[in-house]
PDB file of C-alpha atoms in Angstrom:
ATOM      1  CA  MET A   1       0.017  -0.049   0.107  1.00 42.00           C
ATOM      2  CA  LEU A   2       0.985   3.702  -0.880  1.00 42.00           C
ATOM      3  CA  HIS A   3       0.564   5.892   2.124  1.00 40.00           C
ATOM      4  CA  PHE A   4      -0.550   9.345   1.071  1.00 43.00           C
ATOM      5  CA  GLN A   5      -0.675  12.257   3.933  1.00 41.00           C
ATOM      6  CA  SER A   6      -2.822  15.321   3.263  1.00 40.00           C
ATOM      7  CA  TYR A   7      -2.604  18.531   5.082  1.00 37.00           C
ATOM      8  CA  ARG A   8      -4.483  22.003   5.180  1.00 38.00           C
ATOM      9  CA  ARG A   9      -2.702  25.003   4.973  1.00 36.00           C
ATOM     10  CA  LEU A  10      -4.596  28.409   6.457  1.00 31.00           C
ATOM     11  CA  HIS A  11      -1.952  31.063   5.795  1.00 30.00           C
ATOM     12  CA  GLN A  12       1.290  31.135   3.426  1.00 32.00           C
ATOM     13  CA  THR A  13       3.181  31.807   6.266  1.00 29.00           C
ATOM     14  CA  ASP A  14       2.147  29.115   8.110  1.00 30.00           C
ATOM     15  CA  ARG A  15       4.640  26.267   8.831  1.00 30.00           C
ATOM     16  CA  LEU A  16       3.116  22.628   9.222  1.00 29.00           C
ATOM     17  CA  THR A  17       5.856  20.101  10.787  1.00 28.00           C
ATOM     18  CA  LEU A  18       5.832  16.598   9.496  1.00 31.00           C
ATOM     19  CA  GLN A  19       6.303  13.278  11.711  1.00 34.00           C
ATOM     20  CA  SER A  20       8.293  10.299   9.525  1.00 32.00           C
ATOM     21  CA  PRO A  21       5.966   7.675   9.112  1.00 36.00           C
ATOM     22  CA  PHE A  22       7.926   4.231   9.101  1.00 32.00           C
ATOM     23  CA  TRP A  23       8.718   3.813   5.811  1.00 31.00           C
ATOM     24  CA  THR A  24       9.319   0.304   3.761  1.00 30.00           C
ATOM     25  CA  LEU A  25       9.899  -0.185  -0.145  1.00 31.00           C
ATOM     26  CA  SER A  26       5.955   0.135  -0.708  1.00 38.00           C
ATOM     27  CA  VAL A  27       5.094   3.461   0.887  1.00 42.00           C
ATOM     28  CA  LEU A  28       4.902   6.290  -0.460  1.00 50.00           C
ATOM     29  CA  VAL A  29       4.134  10.006   1.156  1.00 52.00           C
ATOM     30  CA  LEU A  30       2.373  12.680  -0.800  1.00 58.00           C
ATOM     31  CA  HIS A  31       1.770  15.909   1.473  1.00 55.00           C
ATOM     32  CA  LEU A  32      -0.942  18.223  -0.043  1.00 60.00           C
ATOM     33  CA  LEU A  33      -0.391  21.976   0.679  1.00 58.00           C
ATOM     34  CA  LEU A  34      -2.444  24.821  -0.587  1.00 56.00           C
ATOM     35  CA  THR A  35      -0.542  27.442  -1.618  1.00 50.00           C
ATOM     36  CA  ASN A  36      -3.162  30.578  -1.963  1.00 46.00           C
ATOM     37  CA  SER A  37      -5.679  30.234   1.191  1.00 45.00           C
ATOM     38  CA  CYS A  38      -7.970  33.296   0.053  1.00 48.00           C
ATOM     39  CA  LYS A  39      -9.862  33.734  -2.726  1.00 47.00           C
ATOM     40  CA  GLY A  40     -12.210  36.889  -1.801  1.00 57.00           C
ATOM     41  CA  GLN A  41     -13.649  35.841   1.679  1.00 70.00           C
ATOM     42  CA  SER A  42     -13.217  31.798   0.643  1.00 80.00           C
ATOM     43  CA  GLN A  43     -10.260  29.734   1.937  1.00 85.00           C
ATOM     44  CA  LEU A  44      -8.726  26.666   0.270  1.00 85.00           C
ATOM     45  CA  ILE A  45      -9.286  24.037   2.423  1.00 83.00           C
ATOM     46  CA  GLY A  46      -7.751  20.274   2.382  1.00 78.00           C
ATOM     47  CA  PRO A  47      -8.274  17.220   4.680  1.00 70.00           C
ATOM     48  CA  LEU A  48      -5.956  16.242   7.755  1.00 71.00           C
ATOM     49  CA  GLN A  49      -5.620  12.876   7.741  1.00 66.00           C
ATOM     50  CA  SER A  50      -3.973  10.461   5.408  1.00 63.00           C
ATOM     51  CA  ILE A  51      -5.329   8.954   1.899  1.00 68.00           C
ATOM     52  CA  LEU A  52      -4.292   5.801   1.598  1.00 68.00           C
ATOM     53  CA  ALA A  53      -3.699   3.673  -2.080  1.00 69.00           C
ATOM     54  CA  GLY A  54      -1.753   0.986  -3.565  1.00 77.00           C
ATOM     55  CA  VAL A  55       0.497   1.399  -6.687  1.00 87.00           C
ATOM     56  CA  GLY A  56      -1.314   1.481  -9.750  1.00 90.00           C
ATOM     57  CA  ASP A  57      -4.642   2.638  -7.709  1.00 87.00           C
ATOM     58  CA  ASP A  58      -6.748   6.207  -8.618  1.00 92.00           C
ATOM     59  CA  ILE A  59      -6.590   8.332  -5.747  1.00 90.00           C
ATOM     60  CA  ILE A  60      -8.197  12.223  -5.022  1.00 91.00           C
ATOM     61  CA  LEU A  61      -6.478  14.915  -3.550  1.00 90.00           C
ATOM     62  CA  PRO A  62      -9.099  17.137  -2.044  1.00 91.00           C
ATOM     63  CA  CYS A  63      -8.952  20.750  -2.184  1.00 91.00           C
ATOM     64  CA  TYR A  64     -11.954  23.027  -1.496  1.00 90.00           C
ATOM     65  CA  LEU A  65     -12.931  26.610  -1.532  1.00 90.00           C
ATOM     66  CA  GLN A  66     -15.090  27.120   2.085  1.00 87.00           C
ATOM     67  CA  PRO A  67     -17.475  28.767   1.325  1.00 90.00           C
ATOM     68  CA  ALA A  68     -18.132  27.588  -2.304  1.00 91.00           C
ATOM     69  CA  LEU A  69     -17.447  30.070  -5.322  1.00 91.00           C
ATOM     70  CA  ASP A  70     -17.473  28.851  -8.700  1.00 94.00           C
ATOM     71  CA  VAL A  71     -13.844  28.317 -10.149  1.00 94.00           C
ATOM     72  CA  THR A  72     -15.226  27.594 -13.345  1.00 95.00           C
ATOM     73  CA  THR A  73     -13.616  30.189 -14.929  1.00 94.00           C
ATOM     74  CA  GLU A  74     -10.397  30.692 -12.982  1.00 93.00           C
ATOM     75  CA  THR A  75      -7.088  29.458 -13.110  1.00 94.00           C
ATOM     76  CA  LEU A  76      -6.662  26.686 -10.731  1.00 94.00           C
ATOM     77  CA  GLU A  77      -3.101  24.663 -10.670  1.00 94.00           C
ATOM     78  CA  TRP A  78      -1.761  21.811  -9.123  1.00 93.00           C
ATOM     79  CA  LYS A  79       1.804  21.638  -9.170  1.00 91.00           C
ATOM     80  CA  ARG A  80       5.171  20.140  -7.210  1.00 88.00           C
ATOM     81  CA  SER A  81       7.879  22.315  -7.018  1.00 86.00           C
ATOM     82  CA  ASP A  82      10.245  19.552  -6.573  1.00 89.00           C
ATOM     83  CA  LEU A  83       9.939  18.884 -10.485  1.00 92.00           C
ATOM     84  CA  LYS A  84      11.761  20.516 -13.241  1.00 92.00           C
ATOM     85  CA  HIS A  85       8.290  20.798 -14.925  1.00 93.00           C
ATOM     86  CA  ILE A  86       6.408  21.652 -11.407  1.00 94.00           C
ATOM     87  CA  PHE A  87       2.514  21.440 -13.794  1.00 96.00           C
ATOM     88  CA  ILE A  88       0.530  18.637 -12.694  1.00 95.00           C
ATOM     89  CA  HIS A  89      -2.608  19.522 -13.547  1.00 96.00           C
ATOM     90  CA  VAL A  90      -3.132  23.063 -15.025  1.00 96.00           C
ATOM     91  CA  TRP A  91      -7.149  24.802 -15.840  1.00 96.00           C
ATOM     92  CA  ARG A  92      -7.335  28.047 -17.648  1.00 95.00           C
ATOM     93  CA  ALA A  93     -10.312  29.994 -18.912  1.00 89.00           C
ATOM     94  CA  GLY A  94     -12.757  26.930 -18.726  1.00 93.00           C
ATOM     95  CA  GLN A  95     -10.193  24.025 -20.019  1.00 94.00           C
ATOM     96  CA  ASP A  96      -7.331  22.018 -19.361  1.00 94.00           C
ATOM     97  CA  LEU A  97      -3.662  23.320 -20.483  1.00 94.00           C
ATOM     98  CA  ILE A  98      -2.211  19.618 -21.356  1.00 91.00           C
ATOM     99  CA  LYS A  99       0.841  21.417 -22.981  1.00 90.00           C
ATOM    100  CA  GLU A 100       1.786  22.910 -19.413  1.00 89.00           C
ATOM    101  CA  ILE A 101       2.263  20.030 -17.617  1.00 94.00           C
ATOM    102  CA  ASN A 102       4.731  17.250 -16.610  1.00 96.00           C
ATOM    103  CA  PRO A 103       4.650  14.613 -18.858  1.00 95.00           C
ATOM    104  CA  SER A 104       4.826  12.055 -16.453  1.00 95.00           C
ATOM    105  CA  TYR A 105       1.610  13.149 -15.070  1.00 96.00           C
ATOM    106  CA  LYS A 106      -0.201  13.046 -18.888  1.00 94.00           C
ATOM    107  CA  GLY A 107      -2.931  11.426 -18.923  1.00 95.00           C
ATOM    108  CA  ARG A 108      -3.100  10.614 -15.235  1.00 96.00           C
ATOM    109  CA  THR A 109      -4.841  13.787 -13.399  1.00 96.00           C
ATOM    110  CA  SER A 110      -8.153  15.155 -13.881  1.00 97.00           C
ATOM    111  CA  LEU A 111     -10.852  17.758 -12.211  1.00 97.00           C
ATOM    112  CA  PHE A 112     -14.349  17.057 -11.392  1.00 97.00           C
ATOM    113  CA  ILE A 113     -15.506  19.776 -14.184  1.00 96.00           C
ATOM    114  CA  ASN A 114     -18.955  19.751 -12.947  1.00 96.00           C
ATOM    115  CA  GLU A 115     -17.989  20.030  -9.457  1.00 97.00           C
ATOM    116  CA  LEU A 116     -15.857  23.514 -10.027  1.00 96.00           C
ATOM    117  CA  LYS A 117     -19.326  25.564  -9.886  1.00 96.00           C
ATOM    118  CA  HIS A 118     -19.512  24.372  -6.134  1.00 96.00           C
ATOM    119  CA  GLY A 119     -15.821  25.188  -5.433  1.00 94.00           C
ATOM    120  CA  ASN A 120     -14.602  21.860  -5.458  1.00 96.00           C
ATOM    121  CA  ILE A 121     -10.921  21.958  -7.101  1.00 94.00           C
ATOM    122  CA  SER A 122     -10.154  18.017  -6.183  1.00 95.00           C
ATOM    123  CA  LEU A 123      -7.847  16.825  -8.018  1.00 95.00           C
ATOM    124  CA  LYS A 124      -7.802  12.691  -9.276  1.00 96.00           C
ATOM    125  CA  LEU A 125      -4.462  10.904  -9.757  1.00 94.00           C
ATOM    126  CA  SER A 126      -4.949   7.992 -11.573  1.00 96.00           C
ATOM    127  CA  LYS A 127      -2.579   4.836 -11.880  1.00 94.00           C
ATOM    128  CA  VAL A 128      -0.334   5.958  -8.689  1.00 91.00           C
ATOM    129  CA  GLN A 129       3.220   5.501  -9.524  1.00 91.00           C
ATOM    130  CA  ARG A 130       6.400   5.170  -7.092  1.00 86.00           C
ATOM    131  CA  SER A 131       7.591   8.412  -8.502  1.00 88.00           C
ATOM    132  CA  ASP A 132       4.436  10.496  -7.496  1.00 87.00           C
ATOM    133  CA  GLN A 133       6.015  10.830  -3.993  1.00 78.00           C
ATOM    134  CA  GLY A 134       6.157  14.413  -2.890  1.00 77.00           C
ATOM    135  CA  THR A 135       4.435  17.671  -1.891  1.00 79.00           C
ATOM    136  CA  TYR A 136       1.272  18.749  -3.864  1.00 83.00           C
ATOM    137  CA  GLU A 137       0.219  22.206  -4.179  1.00 87.00           C
ATOM    138  CA  CYS A 138      -3.490  23.412  -5.199  1.00 88.00           C
ATOM    139  CA  ASP A 139      -3.475  26.980  -6.131  1.00 88.00           C
ATOM    140  CA  LEU A 140      -5.842  29.792  -7.288  1.00 88.00           C
ATOM    141  CA  PRO A 141      -2.716  32.051  -8.758  1.00 84.00           C
TER     142      PRO A 141
END
């Protein structure tokens, strides 16, 4: 099983400390950071609990605006700043921008398009790989 840990971040200046879990070769840890906490009066919210998945599984990295706002026409970015090509998924002007994402994630990420109008920016990551380990950021730049 792969082990995914997600955290919410209420302000960009907040620092969260992570306790190291016991690792085996089959364990993978992902952290979820919400890099832009406010959009008007809304905040980006993510879970505090861990998300478990096995290699090859599909997972959802939750990210919501609360209170909900329609973000269908906004720019939404999912990224990993530890990668050369940092973007995992980009949504701009009502469409996915495939050319801007990291090649190792092409065809493996998706948003819940019908939920964007309710402030749901969660990302589905399909066919989880060991190389998916890292810190993921949900952002409304």
